[in-house]
Coordinates of C-alpha atoms in Angstrom, one line a residue:
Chain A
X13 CA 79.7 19.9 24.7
X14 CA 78.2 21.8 27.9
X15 CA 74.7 20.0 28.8
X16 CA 72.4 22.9 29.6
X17 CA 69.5 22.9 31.5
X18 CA 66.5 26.1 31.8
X19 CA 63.5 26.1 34.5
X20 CA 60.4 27.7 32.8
X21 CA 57.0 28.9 33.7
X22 CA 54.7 29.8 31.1
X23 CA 51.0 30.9 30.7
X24 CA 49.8 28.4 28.3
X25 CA 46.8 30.2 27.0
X26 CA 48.1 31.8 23.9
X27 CA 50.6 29.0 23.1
X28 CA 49.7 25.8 20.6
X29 CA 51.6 23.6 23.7
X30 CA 55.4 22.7 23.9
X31 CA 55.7 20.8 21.5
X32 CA 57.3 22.7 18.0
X33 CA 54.8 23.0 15.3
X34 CA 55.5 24.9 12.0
X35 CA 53.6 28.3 11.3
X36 CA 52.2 27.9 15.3
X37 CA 53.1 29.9 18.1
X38 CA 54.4 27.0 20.4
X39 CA 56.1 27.5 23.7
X40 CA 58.8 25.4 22.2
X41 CA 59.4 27.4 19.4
X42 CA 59.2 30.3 20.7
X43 CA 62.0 29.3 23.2
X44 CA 64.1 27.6 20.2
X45 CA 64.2 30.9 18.6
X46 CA 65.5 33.3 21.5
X47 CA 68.1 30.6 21.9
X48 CA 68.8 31.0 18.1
X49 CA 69.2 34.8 18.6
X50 CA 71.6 34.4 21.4
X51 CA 73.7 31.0 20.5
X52 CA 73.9 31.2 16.3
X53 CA 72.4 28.1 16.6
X54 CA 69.2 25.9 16.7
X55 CA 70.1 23.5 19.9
X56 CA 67.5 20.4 20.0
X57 CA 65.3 20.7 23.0
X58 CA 64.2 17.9 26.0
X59 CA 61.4 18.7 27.7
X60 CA 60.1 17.5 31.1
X61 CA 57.0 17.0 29.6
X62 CA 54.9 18.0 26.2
X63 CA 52.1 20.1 27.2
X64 CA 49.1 20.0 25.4
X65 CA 47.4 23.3 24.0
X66 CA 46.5 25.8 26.5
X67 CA 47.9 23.6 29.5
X68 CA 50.4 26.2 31.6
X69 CA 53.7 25.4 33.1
X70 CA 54.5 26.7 36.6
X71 CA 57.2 24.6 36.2
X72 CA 59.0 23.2 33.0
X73 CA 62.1 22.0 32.8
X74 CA 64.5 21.8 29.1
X75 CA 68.4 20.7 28.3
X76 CA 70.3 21.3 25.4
X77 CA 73.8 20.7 24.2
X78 CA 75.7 23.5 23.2
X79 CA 79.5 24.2 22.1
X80 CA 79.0 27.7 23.0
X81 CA 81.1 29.2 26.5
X82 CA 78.2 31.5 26.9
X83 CA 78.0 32.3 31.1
X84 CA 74.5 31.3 32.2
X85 CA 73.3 34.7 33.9
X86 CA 73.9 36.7 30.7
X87 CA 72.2 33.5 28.9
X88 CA 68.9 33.8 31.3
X89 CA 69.2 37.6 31.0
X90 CA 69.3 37.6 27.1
X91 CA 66.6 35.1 26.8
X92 CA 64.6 36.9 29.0
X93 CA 64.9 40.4 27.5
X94 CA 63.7 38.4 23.8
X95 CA 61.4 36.4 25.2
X96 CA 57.4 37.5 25.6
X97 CA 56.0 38.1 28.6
X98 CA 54.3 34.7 28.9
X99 CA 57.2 32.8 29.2
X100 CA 60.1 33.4 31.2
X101 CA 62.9 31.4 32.4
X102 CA 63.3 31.1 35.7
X103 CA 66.6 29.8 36.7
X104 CA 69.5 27.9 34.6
X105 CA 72.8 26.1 34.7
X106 CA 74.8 23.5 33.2
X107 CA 74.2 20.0 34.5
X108 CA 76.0 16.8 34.1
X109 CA 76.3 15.4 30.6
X110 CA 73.7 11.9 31.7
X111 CA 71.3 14.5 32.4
X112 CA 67.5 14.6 30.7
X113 CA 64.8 16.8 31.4
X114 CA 62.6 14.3 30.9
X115 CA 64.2 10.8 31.3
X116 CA 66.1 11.6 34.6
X117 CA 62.8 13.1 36.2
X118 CA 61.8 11.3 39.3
X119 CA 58.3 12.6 39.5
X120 CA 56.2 15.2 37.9
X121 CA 53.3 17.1 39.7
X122 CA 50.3 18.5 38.1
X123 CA 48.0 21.0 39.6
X124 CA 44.3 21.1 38.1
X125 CA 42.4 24.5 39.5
X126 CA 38.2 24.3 39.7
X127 CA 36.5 28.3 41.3
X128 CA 33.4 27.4 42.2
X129 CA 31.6 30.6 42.7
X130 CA 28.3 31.2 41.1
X131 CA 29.8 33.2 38.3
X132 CA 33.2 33.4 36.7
X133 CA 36.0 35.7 37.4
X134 CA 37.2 37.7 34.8
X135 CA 40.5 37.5 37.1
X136 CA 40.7 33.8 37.1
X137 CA 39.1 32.5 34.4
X138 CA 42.1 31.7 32.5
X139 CA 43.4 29.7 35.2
X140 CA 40.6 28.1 36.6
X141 CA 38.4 25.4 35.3
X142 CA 34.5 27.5 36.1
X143 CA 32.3 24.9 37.5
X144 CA 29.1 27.5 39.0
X145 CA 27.5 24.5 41.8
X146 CA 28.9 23.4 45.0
X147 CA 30.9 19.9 44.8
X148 CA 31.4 17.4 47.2
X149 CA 34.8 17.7 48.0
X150 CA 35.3 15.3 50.5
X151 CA 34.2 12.3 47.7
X152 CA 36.4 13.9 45.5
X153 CA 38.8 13.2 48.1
X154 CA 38.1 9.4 48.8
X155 CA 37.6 8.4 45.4
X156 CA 41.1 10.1 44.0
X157 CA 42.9 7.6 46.4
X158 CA 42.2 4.6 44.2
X159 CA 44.8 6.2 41.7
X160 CA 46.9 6.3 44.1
X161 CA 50.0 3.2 43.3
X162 CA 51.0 1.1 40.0
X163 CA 47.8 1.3 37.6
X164 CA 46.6 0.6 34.5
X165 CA 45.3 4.1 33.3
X166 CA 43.8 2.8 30.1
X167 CA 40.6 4.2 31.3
X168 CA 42.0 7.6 31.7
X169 CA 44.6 8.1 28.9
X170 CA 43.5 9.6 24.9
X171 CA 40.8 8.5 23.5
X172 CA 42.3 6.4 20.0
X173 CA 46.2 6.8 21.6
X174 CA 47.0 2.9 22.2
X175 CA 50.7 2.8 24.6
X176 CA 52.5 -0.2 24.6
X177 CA 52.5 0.3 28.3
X178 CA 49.5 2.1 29.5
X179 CA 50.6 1.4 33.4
X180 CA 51.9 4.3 35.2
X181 CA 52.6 4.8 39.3
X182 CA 51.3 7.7 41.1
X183 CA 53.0 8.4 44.3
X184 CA 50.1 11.0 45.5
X185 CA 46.7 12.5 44.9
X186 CA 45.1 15.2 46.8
X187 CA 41.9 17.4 46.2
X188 CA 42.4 20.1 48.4
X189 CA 39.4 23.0 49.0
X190 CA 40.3 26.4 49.4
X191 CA 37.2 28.4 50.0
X192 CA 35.4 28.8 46.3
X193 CA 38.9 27.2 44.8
X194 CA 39.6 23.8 44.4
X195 CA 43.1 22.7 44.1
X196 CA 43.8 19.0 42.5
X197 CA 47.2 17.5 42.7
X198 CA 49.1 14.0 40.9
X199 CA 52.2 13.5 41.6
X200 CA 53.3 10.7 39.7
X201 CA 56.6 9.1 38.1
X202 CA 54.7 9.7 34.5
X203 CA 51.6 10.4 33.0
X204 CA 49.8 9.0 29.8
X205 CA 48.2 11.5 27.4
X206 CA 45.5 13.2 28.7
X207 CA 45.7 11.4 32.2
X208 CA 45.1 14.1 34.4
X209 CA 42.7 15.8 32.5
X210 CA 40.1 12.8 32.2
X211 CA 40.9 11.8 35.7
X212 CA 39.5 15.7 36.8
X213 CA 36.9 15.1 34.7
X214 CA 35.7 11.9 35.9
X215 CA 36.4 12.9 39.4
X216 CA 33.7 15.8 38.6
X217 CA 31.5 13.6 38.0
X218 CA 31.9 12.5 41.9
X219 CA 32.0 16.1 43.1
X220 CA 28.2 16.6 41.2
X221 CA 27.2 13.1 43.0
X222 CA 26.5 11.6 39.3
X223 CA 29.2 8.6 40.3
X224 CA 30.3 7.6 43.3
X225 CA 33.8 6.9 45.0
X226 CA 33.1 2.9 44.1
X227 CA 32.2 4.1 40.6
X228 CA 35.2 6.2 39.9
X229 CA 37.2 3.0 41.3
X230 CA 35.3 0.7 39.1
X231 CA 36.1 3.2 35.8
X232 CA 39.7 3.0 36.5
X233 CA 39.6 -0.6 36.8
X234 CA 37.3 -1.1 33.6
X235 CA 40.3 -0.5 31.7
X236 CA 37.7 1.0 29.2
X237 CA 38.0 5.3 28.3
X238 CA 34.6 5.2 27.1
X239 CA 33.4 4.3 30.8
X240 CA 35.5 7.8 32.2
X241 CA 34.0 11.8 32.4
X242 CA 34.7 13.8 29.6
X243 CA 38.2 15.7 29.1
X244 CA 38.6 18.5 31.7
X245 CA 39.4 21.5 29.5
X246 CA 43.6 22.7 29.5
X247 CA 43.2 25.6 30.9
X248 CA 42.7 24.7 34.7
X249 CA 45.7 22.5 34.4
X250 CA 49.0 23.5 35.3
X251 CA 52.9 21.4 35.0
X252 CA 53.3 22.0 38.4
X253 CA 56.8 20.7 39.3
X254 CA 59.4 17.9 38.6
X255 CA 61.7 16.3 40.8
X256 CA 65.1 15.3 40.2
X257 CA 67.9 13.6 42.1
X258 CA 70.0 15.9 43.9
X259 CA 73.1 14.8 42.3
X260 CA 71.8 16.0 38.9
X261 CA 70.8 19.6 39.8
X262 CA 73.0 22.3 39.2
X263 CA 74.2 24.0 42.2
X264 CA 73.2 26.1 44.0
X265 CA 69.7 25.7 42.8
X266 CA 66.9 23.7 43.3
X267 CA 64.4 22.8 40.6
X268 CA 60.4 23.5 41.6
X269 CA 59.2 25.6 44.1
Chain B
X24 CA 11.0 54.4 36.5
X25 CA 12.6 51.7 37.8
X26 CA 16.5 52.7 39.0
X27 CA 18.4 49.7 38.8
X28 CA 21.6 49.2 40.1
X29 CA 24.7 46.8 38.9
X30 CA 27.6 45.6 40.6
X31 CA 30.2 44.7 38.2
X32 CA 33.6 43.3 38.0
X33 CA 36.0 43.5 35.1
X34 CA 39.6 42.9 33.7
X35 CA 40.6 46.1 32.4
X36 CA 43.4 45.0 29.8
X37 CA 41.0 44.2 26.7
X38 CA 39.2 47.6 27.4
X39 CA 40.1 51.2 26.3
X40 CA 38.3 52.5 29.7
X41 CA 35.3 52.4 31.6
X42 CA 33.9 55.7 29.4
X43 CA 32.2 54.8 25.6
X44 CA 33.9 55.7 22.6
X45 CA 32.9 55.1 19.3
X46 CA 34.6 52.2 17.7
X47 CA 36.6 51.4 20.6
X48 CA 35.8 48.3 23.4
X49 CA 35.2 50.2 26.4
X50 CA 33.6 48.5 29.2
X51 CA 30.6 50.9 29.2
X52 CA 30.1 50.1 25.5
X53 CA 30.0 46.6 25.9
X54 CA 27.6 47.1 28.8
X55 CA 25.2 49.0 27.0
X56 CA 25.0 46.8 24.3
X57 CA 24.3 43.7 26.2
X58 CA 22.0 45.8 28.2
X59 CA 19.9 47.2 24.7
X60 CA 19.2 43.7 23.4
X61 CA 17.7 42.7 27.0
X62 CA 16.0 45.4 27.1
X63 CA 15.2 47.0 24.1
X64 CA 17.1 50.2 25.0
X65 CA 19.9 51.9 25.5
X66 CA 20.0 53.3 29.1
X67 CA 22.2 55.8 29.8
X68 CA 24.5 54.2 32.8
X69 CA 25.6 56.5 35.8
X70 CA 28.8 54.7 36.9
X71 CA 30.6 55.4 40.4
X72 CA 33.8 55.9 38.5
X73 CA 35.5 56.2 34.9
X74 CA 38.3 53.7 35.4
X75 CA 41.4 54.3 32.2
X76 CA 42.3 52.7 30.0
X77 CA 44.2 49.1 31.4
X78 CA 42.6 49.7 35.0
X79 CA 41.0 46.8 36.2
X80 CA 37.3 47.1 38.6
X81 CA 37.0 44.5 41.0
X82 CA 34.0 46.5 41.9
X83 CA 32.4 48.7 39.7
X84 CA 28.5 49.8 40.7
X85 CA 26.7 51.2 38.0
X86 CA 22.8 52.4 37.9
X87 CA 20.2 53.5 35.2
X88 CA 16.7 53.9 34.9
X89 CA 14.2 51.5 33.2
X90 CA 10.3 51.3 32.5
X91 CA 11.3 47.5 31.8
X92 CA 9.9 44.9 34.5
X93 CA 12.2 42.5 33.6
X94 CA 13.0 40.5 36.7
X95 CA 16.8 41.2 38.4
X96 CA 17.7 37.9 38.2
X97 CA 16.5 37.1 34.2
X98 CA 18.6 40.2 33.7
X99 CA 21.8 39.2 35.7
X100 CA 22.1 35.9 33.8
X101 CA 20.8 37.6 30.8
X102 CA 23.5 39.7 30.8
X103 CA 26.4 37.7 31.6
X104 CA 25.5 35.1 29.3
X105 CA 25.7 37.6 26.3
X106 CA 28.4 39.6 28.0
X107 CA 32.7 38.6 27.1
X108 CA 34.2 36.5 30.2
X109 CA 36.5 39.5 30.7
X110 CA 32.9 41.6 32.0
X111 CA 30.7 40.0 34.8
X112 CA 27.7 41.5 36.5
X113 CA 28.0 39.9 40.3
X114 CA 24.7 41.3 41.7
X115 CA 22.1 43.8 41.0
X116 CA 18.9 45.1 41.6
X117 CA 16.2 48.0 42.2
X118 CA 17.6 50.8 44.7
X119 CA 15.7 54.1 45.4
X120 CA 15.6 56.8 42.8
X121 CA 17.8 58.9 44.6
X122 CA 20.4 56.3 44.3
X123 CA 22.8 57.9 42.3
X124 CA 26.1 55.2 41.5
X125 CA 28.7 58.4 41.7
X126 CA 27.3 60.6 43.9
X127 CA 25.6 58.9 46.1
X128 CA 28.8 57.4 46.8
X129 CA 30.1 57.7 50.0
X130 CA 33.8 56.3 49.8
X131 CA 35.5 54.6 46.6
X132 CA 39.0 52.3 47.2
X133 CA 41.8 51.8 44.8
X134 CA 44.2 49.3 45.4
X135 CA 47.6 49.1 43.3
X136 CA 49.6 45.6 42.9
X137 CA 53.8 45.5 42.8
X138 CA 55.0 42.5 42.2
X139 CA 58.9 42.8 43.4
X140 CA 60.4 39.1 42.1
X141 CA 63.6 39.4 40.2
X142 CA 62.0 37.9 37.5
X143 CA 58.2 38.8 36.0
X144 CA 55.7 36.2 36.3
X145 CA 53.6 34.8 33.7
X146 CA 50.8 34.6 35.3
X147 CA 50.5 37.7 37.4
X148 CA 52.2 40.0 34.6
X149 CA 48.1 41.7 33.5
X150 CA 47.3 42.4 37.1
X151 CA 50.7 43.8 38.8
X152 CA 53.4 46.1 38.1
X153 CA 56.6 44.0 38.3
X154 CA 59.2 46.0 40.1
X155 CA 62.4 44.0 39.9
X156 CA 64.1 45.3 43.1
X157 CA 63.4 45.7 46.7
X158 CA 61.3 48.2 47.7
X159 CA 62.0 49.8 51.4
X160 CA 58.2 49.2 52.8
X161 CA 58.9 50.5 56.3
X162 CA 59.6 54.0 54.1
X163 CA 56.2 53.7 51.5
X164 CA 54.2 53.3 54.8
X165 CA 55.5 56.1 56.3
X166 CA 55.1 58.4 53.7
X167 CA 51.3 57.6 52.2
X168 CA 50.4 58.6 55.8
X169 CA 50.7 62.1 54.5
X170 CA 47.9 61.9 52.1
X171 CA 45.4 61.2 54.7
X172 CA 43.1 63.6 55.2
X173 CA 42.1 66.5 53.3
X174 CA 44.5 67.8 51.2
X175 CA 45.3 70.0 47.8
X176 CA 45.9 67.2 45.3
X177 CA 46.6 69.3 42.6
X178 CA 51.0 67.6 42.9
X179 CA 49.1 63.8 41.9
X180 CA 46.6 65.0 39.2
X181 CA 46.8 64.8 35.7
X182 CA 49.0 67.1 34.0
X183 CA 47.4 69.9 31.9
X184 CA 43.9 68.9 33.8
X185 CA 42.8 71.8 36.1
X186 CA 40.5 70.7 38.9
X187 CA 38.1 73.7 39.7
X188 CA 38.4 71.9 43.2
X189 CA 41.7 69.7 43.5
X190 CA 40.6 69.1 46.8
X191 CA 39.8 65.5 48.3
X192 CA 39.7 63.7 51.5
X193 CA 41.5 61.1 52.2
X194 CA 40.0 58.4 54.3
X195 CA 42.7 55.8 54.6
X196 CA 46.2 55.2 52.9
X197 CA 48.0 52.0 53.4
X198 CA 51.2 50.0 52.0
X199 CA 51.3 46.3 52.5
X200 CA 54.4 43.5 52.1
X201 CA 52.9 40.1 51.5
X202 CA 55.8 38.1 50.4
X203 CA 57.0 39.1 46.7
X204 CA 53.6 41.5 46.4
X205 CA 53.2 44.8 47.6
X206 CA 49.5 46.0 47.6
X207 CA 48.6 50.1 48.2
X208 CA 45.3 50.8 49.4
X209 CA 44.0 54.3 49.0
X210 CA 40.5 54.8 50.4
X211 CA 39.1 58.6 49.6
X212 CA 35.8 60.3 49.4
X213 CA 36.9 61.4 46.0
X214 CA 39.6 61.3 43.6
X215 CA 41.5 63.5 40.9
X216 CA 42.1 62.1 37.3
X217 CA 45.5 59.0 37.6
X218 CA 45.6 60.4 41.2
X219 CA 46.2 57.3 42.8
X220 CA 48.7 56.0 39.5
X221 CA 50.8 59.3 40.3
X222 CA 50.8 59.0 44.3
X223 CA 51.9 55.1 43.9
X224 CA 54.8 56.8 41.1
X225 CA 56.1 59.1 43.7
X226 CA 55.5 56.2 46.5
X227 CA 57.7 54.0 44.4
X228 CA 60.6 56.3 44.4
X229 CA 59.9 56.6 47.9
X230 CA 60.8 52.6 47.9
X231 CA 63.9 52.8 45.9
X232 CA 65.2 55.3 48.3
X233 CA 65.2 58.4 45.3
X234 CA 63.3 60.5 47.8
X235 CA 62.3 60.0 51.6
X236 CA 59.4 60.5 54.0
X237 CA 59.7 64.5 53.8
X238 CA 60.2 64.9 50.2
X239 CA 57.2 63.0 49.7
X240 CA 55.3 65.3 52.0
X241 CA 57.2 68.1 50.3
X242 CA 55.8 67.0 47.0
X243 CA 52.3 66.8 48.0
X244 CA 52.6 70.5 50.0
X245 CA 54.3 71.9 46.6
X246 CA 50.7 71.3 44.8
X247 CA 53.2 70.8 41.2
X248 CA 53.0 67.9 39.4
X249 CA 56.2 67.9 37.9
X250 CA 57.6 67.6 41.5
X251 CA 55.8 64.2 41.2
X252 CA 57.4 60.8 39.7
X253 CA 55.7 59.3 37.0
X254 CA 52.0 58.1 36.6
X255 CA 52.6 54.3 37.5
X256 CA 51.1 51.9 34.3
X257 CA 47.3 51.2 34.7
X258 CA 47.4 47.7 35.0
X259 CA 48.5 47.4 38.2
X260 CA 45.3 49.3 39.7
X261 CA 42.2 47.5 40.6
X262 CA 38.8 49.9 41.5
X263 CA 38.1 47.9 44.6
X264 CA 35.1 48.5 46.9
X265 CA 32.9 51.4 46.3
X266 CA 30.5 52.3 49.7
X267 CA 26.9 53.4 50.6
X268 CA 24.6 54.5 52.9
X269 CA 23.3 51.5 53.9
X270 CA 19.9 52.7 53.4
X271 CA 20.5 53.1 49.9
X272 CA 21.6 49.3 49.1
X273 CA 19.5 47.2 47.7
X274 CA 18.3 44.2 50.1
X275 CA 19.6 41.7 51.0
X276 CA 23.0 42.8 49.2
X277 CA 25.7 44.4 50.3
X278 CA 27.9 46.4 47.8
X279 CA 32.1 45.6 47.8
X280 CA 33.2 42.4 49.2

């Protein structure tokens, strides 16, 4: 068996998420069935990560076992020409047999996007969370430092999910201003449902000067999801990128940006 | 009478056109009907230019006359909160009843977006044409110097349209490499119908090194459009800054970016 691994990007506005759902258009199922075209077969998929509905993928990473001897440019090609034209793959390869696209990930990185401007852009809009008032950027920034190292993200995870392990490590956390945009970033070895979302939207709540950075500490150390912002909508939030050891990517490429 | 001026900004991919047609979604239609339950009326709208069908506006100015006092900023919200997110009205407000949004116009600039990465992207695939090759840039810039100034377009115009005038000036023509994106600016006191879609269609074969420099100029000269290469796909062309007499702006605005 060849262990085969694909680098996606997808624009997750018209997709139900990754993750396979009968009768939906998923991005996983829409991938599963160009491989089906191409291979004669249905190959389970591993996924970096599950995306929720509407979340995009800059970068997503799959493997799948295959018998077939199919060469991997004419695999990415053929994919490609089937695919539609919000999801594409990227790059490809066949990696070593121990490799998973989700349990041999190092990190993952998430990107949430906020435009600021007084009115939405029609250009944006699907990529951008639209928040029409000035925030206060540099609080943001404080107060998204308290994430940073081994937590318990109870506070921030799905409302009604219960983990057996709800602690998580994040190895950075920026908020970054860009003129009108706003660019957050977690980097962390992994993620509870819904972590990055509540933690944007709690972190709004800073930006608007509702909490401040002692609060937003005190709501991550509460434990308690009732004490957090409300769920920052999907669509601001992209997978951003995943990192790997070396040893496990396929030559020559790298995986991310 | 009131003559009211809008500045508008839209994503052209949802629309059939700037122009109203009955039963379609054209950007003027959906305009005018926000506008008539505001204010009671459907104004006819003067608009500096018809953009096609798939063309996007990054700026479109349009003006109409009133007996309504409704205040401009009632009517800016107004209208954006009934209007679709792909439609936003930026700014507005009373000009001089000269003001005329097309002919008082003293420039209009189109710019056109290639995106050259082997591969399309998700996320960029509404707003550029993907060109998966290299394009020779040094050569493009070269040749769109001989549209500048005033020239018979008649070689760039729609076929079976005849101008009575196919003449226009050309203010400024310009071809930028940023990276993987390639932006054409064309900057003219007026324009013939997919002028600017067929002059970035000959441009392009200019970059894949079909034609050079002189056959270019050779093609404008001959004043035949099937010289020409093909019209390039609307969505890839932005309406992108229209200009005034600054007299004729309404304070404290200023039209464009």
């Amino acid at each position: 068996m060849r262990n085969m691994c694909l680098l996606l990007s997808y624009d997750g506005t018209d997709f139900h998420g990754w993750q396979f759902q009968p009768n939906l258009r998923t991005a996983e199922g829409t991938l599963k069935d160009a491989l089906a075209r191409i291979l004669g077969e249905r190959p389970k998929l591993y996924a970096a990560a599950r995306t929720d509905q509407g979340v995009h993928a800059k970068t997503q990473v799959v493997n799948f076992a295959t018998e077939r001897g199919i060469p991997v440019e004419g695999l990415i090609r053929g994919l490609n020409s089937l695919l539609p034209a919000d999801i594409r793959v990227l790059r490809g390869g066949e990696v070593p047999s121990e490799f998973h696209a989700r349990y041999s990930a190092k990190s993952k990185t998430y990107r949430y996007f906020i435009l600021t401007s007084p009115l939405n852009s029609p250009f944006l809009r699907r990529y951008t969370l639209h928040v029409p008032q000035g925030l206060h950027v540099e609080g943001m920034q404080r107060a998204i430092q308290a994430i940073v190292g081994v937590h318990d993200f109870s506070a921030f995870t799905k409302k009604s999910t219960s983990y057996r392990n709800p602690v998580r490590r994040v190895l950075s956390a920026k908020v970054k201003g860009r003129g009108e945009i706003i660019v957050m970033e977690i980097r962390a070895e992994g993620f509870l449902r819904y972590m990055v979302r509540n933690i944007v939207g709690t972190l709004l709540l800073v930006g608007k000067g509702k909490i401040d950075e002692e609060g937003f500490k005190a709501i991550l150390e509460s434990r308690d999801r009732d004490m957090a912002g409300p769920t920052a909508p999907p669509h601001g939030l992209f997978l951003w990128d995943i990192e790997y050891e070396p040893s496990l990517l396929f030559p020559p490429y790298r995986l991310g940006v």
